[in-house]
Structures are given as structure tokens and as C-alpha cells.
Coordinates of C-alpha atoms and ligand atoms in Angstrom, one line a residue:
M14 CA 115.4 7.9 -35.3
Y15 CA 114.8 4.1 -35.6
K16 CA 117.1 1.5 -34.0
F17 CA 117.8 -2.0 -35.3
K18 CA 119.5 -5.0 -33.9
T19 CA 121.0 -7.8 -35.9
F20 CA 121.5 -11.5 -35.0
N21 CA 123.8 -13.5 -37.2
N22 CA 125.7 -12.0 -40.1
I23 CA 123.6 -9.6 -42.0
S24 CA 125.4 -8.4 -45.2
E25 CA 127.1 -5.0 -45.5
Q26 CA 124.8 -4.0 -48.3
A27 CA 121.7 -4.4 -46.0
L28 CA 123.4 -2.6 -43.2
S29 CA 124.3 0.3 -45.4
L30 CA 120.8 0.5 -46.7
L31 CA 119.5 0.9 -43.2
K32 CA 122.2 3.3 -42.2
S33 CA 121.7 5.5 -45.2
A34 CA 118.1 5.8 -44.1
K35 CA 119.6 7.1 -40.8
F36 CA 118.6 4.0 -38.8
Q37 CA 121.0 3.3 -35.9
H38 CA 122.6 -0.1 -35.4
D39 CA 121.9 -0.4 -31.7
E40 CA 121.4 -3.4 -29.4
A41 CA 119.3 -1.6 -26.8
K42 CA 115.5 -1.6 -27.3
P43 CA 115.5 -1.9 -31.1
D44 CA 112.5 -1.0 -33.2
A45 CA 113.5 -3.7 -35.6
I46 CA 115.3 -7.0 -35.6
L47 CA 117.0 -8.6 -38.6
I48 CA 118.0 -12.3 -38.2
R49 CA 118.9 -15.4 -40.1
S50 CA 118.7 -18.6 -38.2
H51 CA 119.2 -17.4 -34.6
P52 CA 116.3 -18.8 -32.5
L53 CA 114.4 -15.7 -31.1
T54 CA 112.6 -15.9 -27.8
S55 CA 110.4 -13.6 -25.8
K56 CA 113.5 -12.3 -24.1
D57 CA 114.6 -10.7 -27.4
F58 CA 111.3 -8.6 -27.5
N59 CA 111.0 -5.1 -26.0
Q60 CA 108.3 -2.5 -25.8
N61 CA 109.7 -0.6 -28.9
L62 CA 109.9 -3.6 -31.1
K63 CA 107.8 -3.2 -34.3
S64 CA 109.2 -5.7 -36.7
I65 CA 111.3 -8.8 -37.1
A66 CA 112.7 -9.6 -40.5
R67 CA 113.9 -13.1 -41.1
A68 CA 116.5 -13.1 -44.0
G69 CA 115.4 -16.5 -45.4
T70 CA 112.2 -18.3 -46.2
G71 CA 111.5 -20.6 -43.2
F72 CA 110.5 -18.8 -40.0
N73 CA 110.3 -21.6 -37.5
N74 CA 113.1 -19.8 -35.4
V75 CA 110.7 -16.9 -34.7
P76 CA 107.9 -17.1 -32.1
V77 CA 105.3 -15.7 -34.6
E78 CA 102.3 -16.1 -32.4
L79 CA 103.9 -14.1 -29.6
A80 CA 104.9 -11.5 -32.1
T81 CA 101.3 -11.2 -33.4
K82 CA 100.0 -10.9 -29.9
N83 CA 102.3 -8.0 -29.4
G84 CA 101.5 -6.3 -32.7
I85 CA 105.0 -7.0 -34.1
V86 CA 105.2 -7.6 -37.9
V87 CA 107.2 -10.6 -38.9
F88 CA 108.7 -10.6 -42.4
N89 CA 110.5 -13.3 -44.4
T90 CA 112.2 -13.1 -47.8
P91 CA 110.5 -15.6 -50.1
G92 CA 112.4 -16.2 -53.3
A93 CA 115.6 -14.4 -52.3
N94 CA 117.6 -17.6 -51.8
S95 CA 115.6 -19.9 -54.1
N96 CA 118.2 -20.2 -56.8
A97 CA 120.9 -21.2 -54.3
V98 CA 118.6 -23.9 -52.9
K99 CA 117.6 -25.1 -56.3
E100 CA 121.2 -25.5 -57.4
L101 CA 122.0 -27.6 -54.3
V102 CA 119.0 -29.9 -54.9
I103 CA 120.4 -30.6 -58.4
C104 CA 123.8 -31.3 -56.8
G105 CA 122.0 -33.6 -54.2
M106 CA 120.4 -35.5 -57.1
L107 CA 123.8 -36.0 -58.7
L108 CA 125.4 -36.9 -55.4
S109 CA 122.8 -39.6 -54.9
S110 CA 123.2 -40.9 -58.5
R111 CA 126.8 -41.0 -59.3
G112 CA 129.8 -42.2 -57.3
I113 CA 131.0 -38.7 -56.7
I114 CA 131.6 -38.8 -52.9
Q115 CA 132.8 -42.4 -52.9
G116 CA 135.0 -41.9 -56.0
N117 CA 136.5 -38.8 -54.4
A118 CA 137.3 -40.7 -51.2
F119 CA 138.7 -43.5 -53.2
A120 CA 141.0 -41.2 -55.2
K121 CA 142.3 -39.6 -52.0
S122 CA 143.1 -43.0 -50.6
L123 CA 145.7 -43.5 -53.3
S124 CA 148.0 -40.8 -52.1
D125 CA 150.9 -43.2 -51.5
K126 CA 150.9 -44.5 -55.1
D127 CA 152.8 -43.2 -58.2
E128 CA 150.9 -41.9 -61.2
I129 CA 151.1 -45.1 -63.2
E130 CA 149.8 -47.1 -60.3
I131 CA 147.0 -44.6 -59.7
N132 CA 145.9 -44.8 -63.3
N133 CA 145.9 -48.6 -63.3
I134 CA 144.0 -48.8 -60.1
M135 CA 141.5 -46.1 -61.1
E136 CA 140.8 -47.8 -64.5
K137 CA 140.2 -51.2 -62.7
E138 CA 138.0 -49.8 -60.0
K139 CA 136.0 -47.1 -61.7
K140 CA 133.2 -49.6 -62.5
S141 CA 132.3 -49.7 -58.8
F142 CA 131.4 -46.0 -58.9
K143 CA 129.0 -46.3 -61.8
G144 CA 125.8 -44.3 -61.5
N145 CA 122.7 -43.3 -63.4
E146 CA 121.7 -40.2 -65.3
L147 CA 119.0 -37.8 -64.4
K148 CA 117.7 -37.5 -67.9
G149 CA 114.5 -39.4 -68.5
K150 CA 113.9 -39.9 -64.8
V151 CA 110.8 -38.6 -62.8
L152 CA 111.3 -35.9 -60.2
G153 CA 108.5 -35.5 -57.7
I154 CA 108.5 -32.0 -56.1
V155 CA 106.5 -31.6 -52.9
G156 CA 105.8 -27.9 -52.4
L157 CA 105.6 -25.7 -55.5
G158 CA 106.6 -22.3 -54.1
S159 CA 109.6 -20.4 -55.3
V160 CA 112.2 -23.1 -54.9
G161 CA 109.9 -25.9 -56.2
S162 CA 109.0 -23.9 -59.3
L163 CA 112.7 -23.0 -60.1
L164 CA 113.6 -26.6 -59.6
A165 CA 110.8 -27.8 -62.0
H166 CA 112.2 -25.5 -64.7
A167 CA 115.8 -26.7 -64.2
A168 CA 114.9 -30.3 -64.0
S169 CA 112.8 -30.0 -67.2
V170 CA 115.9 -28.6 -69.0
L171 CA 117.9 -31.6 -67.7
G172 CA 115.3 -33.8 -69.5
M173 CA 113.5 -35.0 -66.4
K174 CA 109.7 -35.6 -66.2
I175 CA 108.1 -33.7 -63.3
I176 CA 105.3 -34.5 -60.9
G177 CA 104.3 -31.8 -58.5
Y178 CA 102.2 -31.8 -55.3
D179 CA 101.0 -28.7 -53.5
P180 CA 97.5 -28.4 -52.1
Y181 CA 98.1 -24.8 -51.0
I182 CA 99.6 -23.5 -54.3
S183 CA 98.8 -19.8 -55.0
V184 CA 97.6 -18.7 -58.4
D185 CA 100.8 -16.7 -58.9
A186 CA 103.0 -19.8 -58.1
A187 CA 100.9 -21.9 -60.5
W188 CA 101.6 -19.4 -63.3
M189 CA 105.3 -19.8 -62.7
L190 CA 105.4 -23.5 -63.3
P191 CA 106.5 -25.1 -66.5
K192 CA 103.5 -26.4 -68.3
E193 CA 104.9 -30.0 -68.4
V194 CA 104.5 -30.5 -64.6
E195 CA 102.0 -33.2 -63.9
K196 CA 99.7 -32.5 -61.0
A197 CA 99.7 -35.2 -58.2
E198 CA 96.4 -35.3 -56.3
N199 CA 98.1 -36.8 -53.3
L200 CA 101.5 -37.6 -51.9
E201 CA 101.0 -41.3 -52.4
F202 CA 100.7 -40.8 -56.2
L203 CA 103.8 -38.6 -56.2
L204 CA 105.9 -41.1 -54.2
G205 CA 104.7 -44.1 -56.1
N206 CA 105.7 -42.6 -59.5
S207 CA 108.9 -40.7 -58.8
D208 CA 112.5 -41.7 -59.1
Y209 CA 113.6 -38.6 -57.1
I210 CA 111.6 -36.8 -54.5
S211 CA 112.5 -33.3 -53.3
L212 CA 110.8 -31.6 -50.4
H213 CA 110.1 -27.9 -50.3
V214 CA 107.7 -27.3 -47.5
P215 CA 108.0 -25.3 -44.3
L216 CA 108.1 -27.0 -40.9
S217 CA 104.7 -26.6 -39.3
N218 CA 102.2 -28.8 -37.4
L219 CA 100.8 -29.8 -40.8
T220 CA 104.2 -31.0 -42.2
K221 CA 105.9 -32.4 -39.1
N222 CA 106.8 -36.1 -39.9
L223 CA 105.1 -35.7 -43.3
V224 CA 107.4 -38.3 -44.7
S225 CA 107.1 -41.3 -42.4
K226 CA 106.5 -45.1 -42.6
K227 CA 103.0 -45.1 -44.1
L228 CA 104.0 -42.8 -46.9
L229 CA 107.4 -44.4 -47.4
N230 CA 105.6 -47.7 -48.0
T231 CA 104.2 -46.2 -51.2
L232 CA 107.6 -45.4 -52.7
K233 CA 108.6 -46.5 -56.1
K234 CA 111.4 -49.0 -55.7
N235 CA 114.9 -47.5 -55.5
A236 CA 113.7 -43.9 -55.2
K237 CA 116.0 -41.2 -53.9
L238 CA 114.8 -38.6 -51.4
I239 CA 116.3 -35.1 -51.1
N240 CA 115.3 -33.0 -48.1
L241 CA 116.9 -29.5 -47.9
S242 CA 113.8 -28.0 -46.4
R243 CA 113.6 -28.8 -42.7
G244 CA 114.7 -31.8 -40.7
G245 CA 111.4 -32.4 -38.9
V246 CA 109.5 -32.9 -42.1
V247 CA 111.0 -36.4 -42.4
N248 CA 110.9 -39.2 -39.8
N249 CA 114.6 -40.3 -39.8
S250 CA 114.2 -43.7 -38.3
D251 CA 111.4 -44.5 -40.9
V252 CA 113.7 -43.3 -43.7
I253 CA 116.5 -45.5 -42.4
D254 CA 114.1 -48.5 -42.4
A255 CA 113.1 -47.7 -46.0
L256 CA 116.9 -47.6 -46.9
E257 CA 117.4 -50.9 -45.1
N258 CA 114.4 -52.5 -47.0
K259 CA 115.8 -51.1 -50.3
K260 CA 112.6 -49.1 -50.9
L261 CA 114.7 -46.0 -50.9
S262 CA 118.2 -46.1 -52.4
S263 CA 119.5 -42.8 -51.1
Y264 CA 118.6 -40.0 -48.7
V265 CA 120.3 -36.6 -49.1
T266 CA 119.7 -34.0 -46.4
D267 CA 121.3 -31.0 -44.9
F268 CA 119.9 -31.8 -41.4
P269 CA 122.2 -34.4 -40.0
T270 CA 121.3 -36.2 -36.8
P271 CA 123.3 -38.9 -34.8
E272 CA 121.2 -41.7 -36.3
L273 CA 121.7 -40.4 -39.9
I274 CA 125.4 -39.9 -39.3
D275 CA 125.7 -43.5 -38.1
R276 CA 123.9 -44.7 -41.2
S277 CA 126.0 -42.6 -43.4
V278 CA 129.2 -44.0 -41.9
S279 CA 128.0 -47.6 -42.1
N280 CA 126.4 -47.4 -45.5
G281 CA 126.9 -45.1 -48.5
D282 CA 123.2 -44.4 -48.9
V283 CA 122.9 -41.3 -46.7
V284 CA 124.5 -38.1 -47.9
L285 CA 124.8 -35.4 -45.2
L286 CA 125.6 -31.8 -45.4
P287 CA 125.3 -28.8 -43.0
H288 CA 122.2 -26.7 -43.8
L289 CA 123.8 -25.2 -46.9
G290 CA 120.9 -24.7 -49.2
A291 CA 121.0 -20.9 -49.0
S292 CA 124.6 -20.5 -48.1
T293 CA 125.9 -18.7 -51.1
K294 CA 127.3 -15.1 -51.2
E295 CA 124.6 -14.1 -53.6
A296 CA 121.7 -15.6 -51.6
E297 CA 122.9 -14.1 -48.3
I298 CA 123.0 -10.6 -49.9
N299 CA 119.7 -11.0 -51.6
C300 CA 117.9 -12.2 -48.4
S301 CA 119.4 -9.5 -46.1
V302 CA 118.8 -6.7 -48.6
M303 CA 115.2 -7.8 -49.0
A304 CA 114.8 -8.0 -45.2
A305 CA 116.3 -4.5 -44.8
E306 CA 114.1 -3.0 -47.5
Q307 CA 110.9 -4.5 -46.0
T308 CA 112.0 -3.2 -42.5
K309 CA 112.7 0.3 -43.9
D310 CA 109.3 0.4 -45.7
F311 CA 107.5 -0.6 -42.6
L312 CA 109.3 1.7 -40.2
E313 CA 109.2 4.8 -42.5
N314 CA 105.8 4.3 -44.1
G315 CA 103.9 1.5 -42.3
L316 CA 104.0 -0.5 -45.6
I317 CA 104.0 -4.3 -45.4
T318 CA 105.3 -6.8 -48.0
N319 CA 106.0 -10.5 -47.4
S320 CA 104.8 -10.7 -43.8
V321 CA 104.0 -14.1 -42.4
N322 CA 101.6 -12.7 -39.8
F323 CA 100.2 -9.4 -41.2
P324 CA 98.4 -8.5 -44.4
N325 CA 100.2 -6.8 -47.2
V326 CA 99.6 -3.0 -47.0
K327 CA 100.3 -0.5 -49.8
L328 CA 99.4 3.2 -49.7
S329 CA 101.3 5.9 -51.6
R330 CA 102.2 8.8 -49.5
T331 CA 100.0 11.8 -50.1
T332 CA 101.0 13.9 -47.1
Q333 CA 103.9 14.4 -44.7
F334 CA 102.1 12.9 -41.6
R335 CA 101.0 9.3 -41.4
I336 CA 99.6 7.6 -38.3
V337 CA 100.3 3.8 -38.2
I338 CA 98.0 2.0 -35.9
V339 CA 98.3 -1.7 -35.2
H340 CA 95.2 -3.2 -33.6
K341 CA 93.1 -6.2 -33.1
D342 CA 90.5 -6.8 -35.8
E343 CA 87.4 -6.0 -33.6
P344 CA 84.2 -4.3 -34.7
G345 CA 84.1 -0.6 -33.9
V346 CA 87.8 0.0 -33.6
L347 CA 88.1 1.8 -37.0
G348 CA 85.1 4.0 -36.2
K349 CA 86.6 5.0 -32.9
I350 CA 90.0 5.9 -34.5
T351 CA 88.4 8.0 -37.2
S352 CA 86.1 9.8 -34.8
E353 CA 89.1 10.7 -32.6
V354 CA 90.8 12.2 -35.6
A355 CA 87.6 14.2 -36.5
N356 CA 87.2 15.4 -32.9
N357 CA 90.6 17.0 -33.3
N358 CA 89.4 18.8 -36.4
L359 CA 91.8 17.0 -38.6
N360 CA 90.9 16.0 -42.2
I361 CA 91.9 12.5 -43.4
S362 CA 93.7 12.8 -46.7
D363 CA 93.9 9.1 -47.4
M364 CA 93.7 5.9 -45.4
I365 CA 93.8 2.1 -45.5
N366 CA 92.7 -0.6 -43.2
K367 CA 93.8 -4.2 -43.7
S368 CA 93.3 -7.3 -41.5
R369 CA 94.6 -10.8 -41.4
D370 CA 93.0 -13.3 -39.0
E371 CA 92.7 -11.4 -35.7
I372 CA 95.2 -8.6 -36.4
A373 CA 94.7 -5.4 -38.3
I374 CA 96.7 -2.3 -39.3
T375 CA 95.4 1.1 -40.3
L376 CA 97.3 3.9 -42.0
I377 CA 95.9 7.4 -41.9
D378 CA 97.5 10.3 -43.9
L379 CA 97.0 13.8 -42.5
H380 CA 98.0 17.2 -43.7
D381 CA 98.9 18.4 -40.2
N382 CA 101.1 16.9 -37.5
P383 CA 98.7 15.0 -35.2
P384 CA 99.0 16.2 -31.6
Q385 CA 100.3 13.8 -28.9
E386 CA 96.9 14.1 -27.2
L387 CA 95.2 12.5 -30.2
L388 CA 97.7 9.6 -30.3
K389 CA 97.1 9.0 -26.6
K390 CA 93.3 9.0 -27.1
I391 CA 93.6 6.5 -30.0
D392 CA 95.9 4.4 -27.9
N393 CA 93.5 4.4 -25.0
N394 CA 91.5 1.4 -26.2
E395 CA 92.0 -2.3 -25.2
H396 CA 92.1 -3.3 -28.9
I397 CA 94.9 -1.0 -29.9
L398 CA 98.4 -2.5 -29.8
S399 CA 100.5 0.5 -31.0
V400 CA 100.2 3.9 -32.4
R401 CA 103.0 6.0 -34.0
V402 CA 103.5 8.8 -36.5
C403 CA 105.9 8.4 -39.4
Ligands
MLT191 C1 115.4 -20.8 -45.7 O1 114.5 -21.0 -44.9 O2 115.4 -19.7 -46.3 C2 116.5 -21.7 -46.0 O3 116.2 -23.0 -45.4 C3 117.8 -21.2 -45.6 C4 117.9 -20.8 -44.1 O4 117.3 -21.4 -43.2 O5 118.5 -19.8 -43.9

């Protein structure tokens, strides 16, 4: 029986899915971990650990390299919370364009007035909360994955013109885009031509401080920047300078820092929220159910979908016994595995071997239960990281 451990709140639906597969919710030496934003460390690893599923898209809270070294599959759940993030980006564009926050604070400040006074003051003052519409404006989307693509569709329905930038776009993601999206060859073009810029990139060495002084210098005047992706993608002090110089007219983010809070208190041009992009009931259920399904498929059948460190693996089950071998992608390993199986007089009914960078996984279907002796022999090789039967 497999054991799983959860960090953060994982939805009841996901827990029931695992429990109905007879998995045990147990903290001690789990085979699988399911997490949301809890930062995992090597201390959370154990000898039995086979998979980590991150219920969300970003995975910078998981030590992926260490997991790969230990043959542990890391999953994420791309797309499962994209609609929630998309909706908050639209809200962010509106918050940065209309006097919603300021108007609300102003209305609340009139609590000591009677209705006639309130109406009079409101009518007189409402001009100071005037904003602009989204229709007809240009939205630059950096990162055209699942959120970027949904956002492009929604913005297009709102009558916006869209410019997109994504040098790593997959063919599938490109198919999902509305045909009106103009392709930016570089970020300078996107920033120089957009009234709104929304960032949808993961935090990595490539994207850290992606939006900093040099790039901000190319901004179209009075642009508004929305960053609900990761805090480190934007250099906050450079953004504050750009606000100060009126290059940028508003910055909306769900990654507050002390300097951004100071700016938001002293000027109305920074809108701060907790990291709420994916915080909807629907997204939390979608992400955790997807994480649970991927975990179950891997533990029960060795199948992999949406891993950030392993290849996708699909193999329909033809027999009752399947050996799952995680190993380094080294020449000769596969030959050694299959000859050990043959030495035991066992016939391979079906098999698959897939690799990604330096890691590989092999599934072998057998008609008969492989003896422990065989598993030990396969395991007895410096390149093999784990062997199990499921
Ligand atoms: C994600 O990475 O899926 C979103 O930023 C939400 C989250 O961090 O949970």
C-alpha cells in the first residue's frame, strides 16, 4: 500500500481520490508528497519517496535538481488554475485603470455624513476618480502558456489589441492563441508598444530580474505593469524609479515587499495583493485533483504526465505485473536490465524506455510476478536509482 503526505490544504476531492485507491494518508516515510506553496527541502525527502506533486504551475518551492538526482518525479498542474489567474489579471488591469480602490476608500471615509451630504460630496468629487477603458488599448503578454493564452482570448473579447512574446512557445500553445495576437520578436518591442503588460513566466535563472531598468527604459509612456507570476521576475526598485519618472503609471502585483508597500502608501500607483491569482475554490480543487491523479497514475502504473523533470510516459497495461525502473540515461543500462529479465526465463510482454536530460525511466510488463532476486539484480548497478513492481 502506498503512503502519501500533504503539505498545505489539499482539497477533500483529491484526498478521497487517493484514499479510494487505498493510499494511506501518513506522514512517515511517504511514497508521494502533495504540496501547494510549502517550500520543500532535502529534510522532507526519504528513501521511499517516489513523487512530489505541486498543486499549481510554478515549482520554485521544490528542489527539483535534488529530486532528479534521487530519481523522484516532480509533477506540476499546468492549466488547472489558469482561469483563476486570468480573471485576476483582468481585475488588475481594471484596478490600475479606474479609481476603484481610491473611490472605495473615499466612500468609506464619508461614514459620518447623512445620505444627502454623501450624494452631494460624491457628485462633486467623482471626477477625481476618473479612469480609462481597456477597449482599444494594447495588452502585451509576456509568456504565452496556459494563462497567457486564456488572457489573450479574454482581452480580445474586451476589444484590446494583443502583442505576445514567448521565445519558448510550444506548438500546442501556439495553436491555442487567438489569431489576432501580434508576435513580438523581443521584449523591447512589446514594452515599447503596449499600454498594459502582463507577465506570465516562471521564476528561473533566465527570468530573474527580467523586468529591470534597461527594459523599463523602453516602456511606452504611461504603461501599466501587472505581475501575478513571481516577485523575482521584476526588479522592484527599478519599477519604483519608472513610476517616479512617470514612464510607468501603475504597478499591480501580488508579491508585496516593504519598498512596494511604502510606495503604495505614499502614492496610489502601486496596487498590492497577497498572492491570490490561483486562490479560488475552483482552482484549488482543479489543481489538487490533477496532482492526485498524476500521483496515482505514477504510483500504480509508472505513468508520467506533466512532470517538470521526467519525460512523459504512457503504456497501456497488458499484464498484471509491471516493473518500474528509474535510472540514469547511460549507455548499456537498458541492455543490462533486459538481459537480467531474460536470464530469469521471463518473457517481456511490452516495454517502454524514455529519457529526459540525464534521467530515464523504463517500464517492463511481464506475465509472471518477477522474483525479488531479479529486482535485486537489476538494482545492483550504479546507474539504477529505483526498482519496484506495481
Ligand atoms: C501557480 O504557480 O500555480 C500560481 O502562482 C499559484 C500558486 O503559486 O499556487
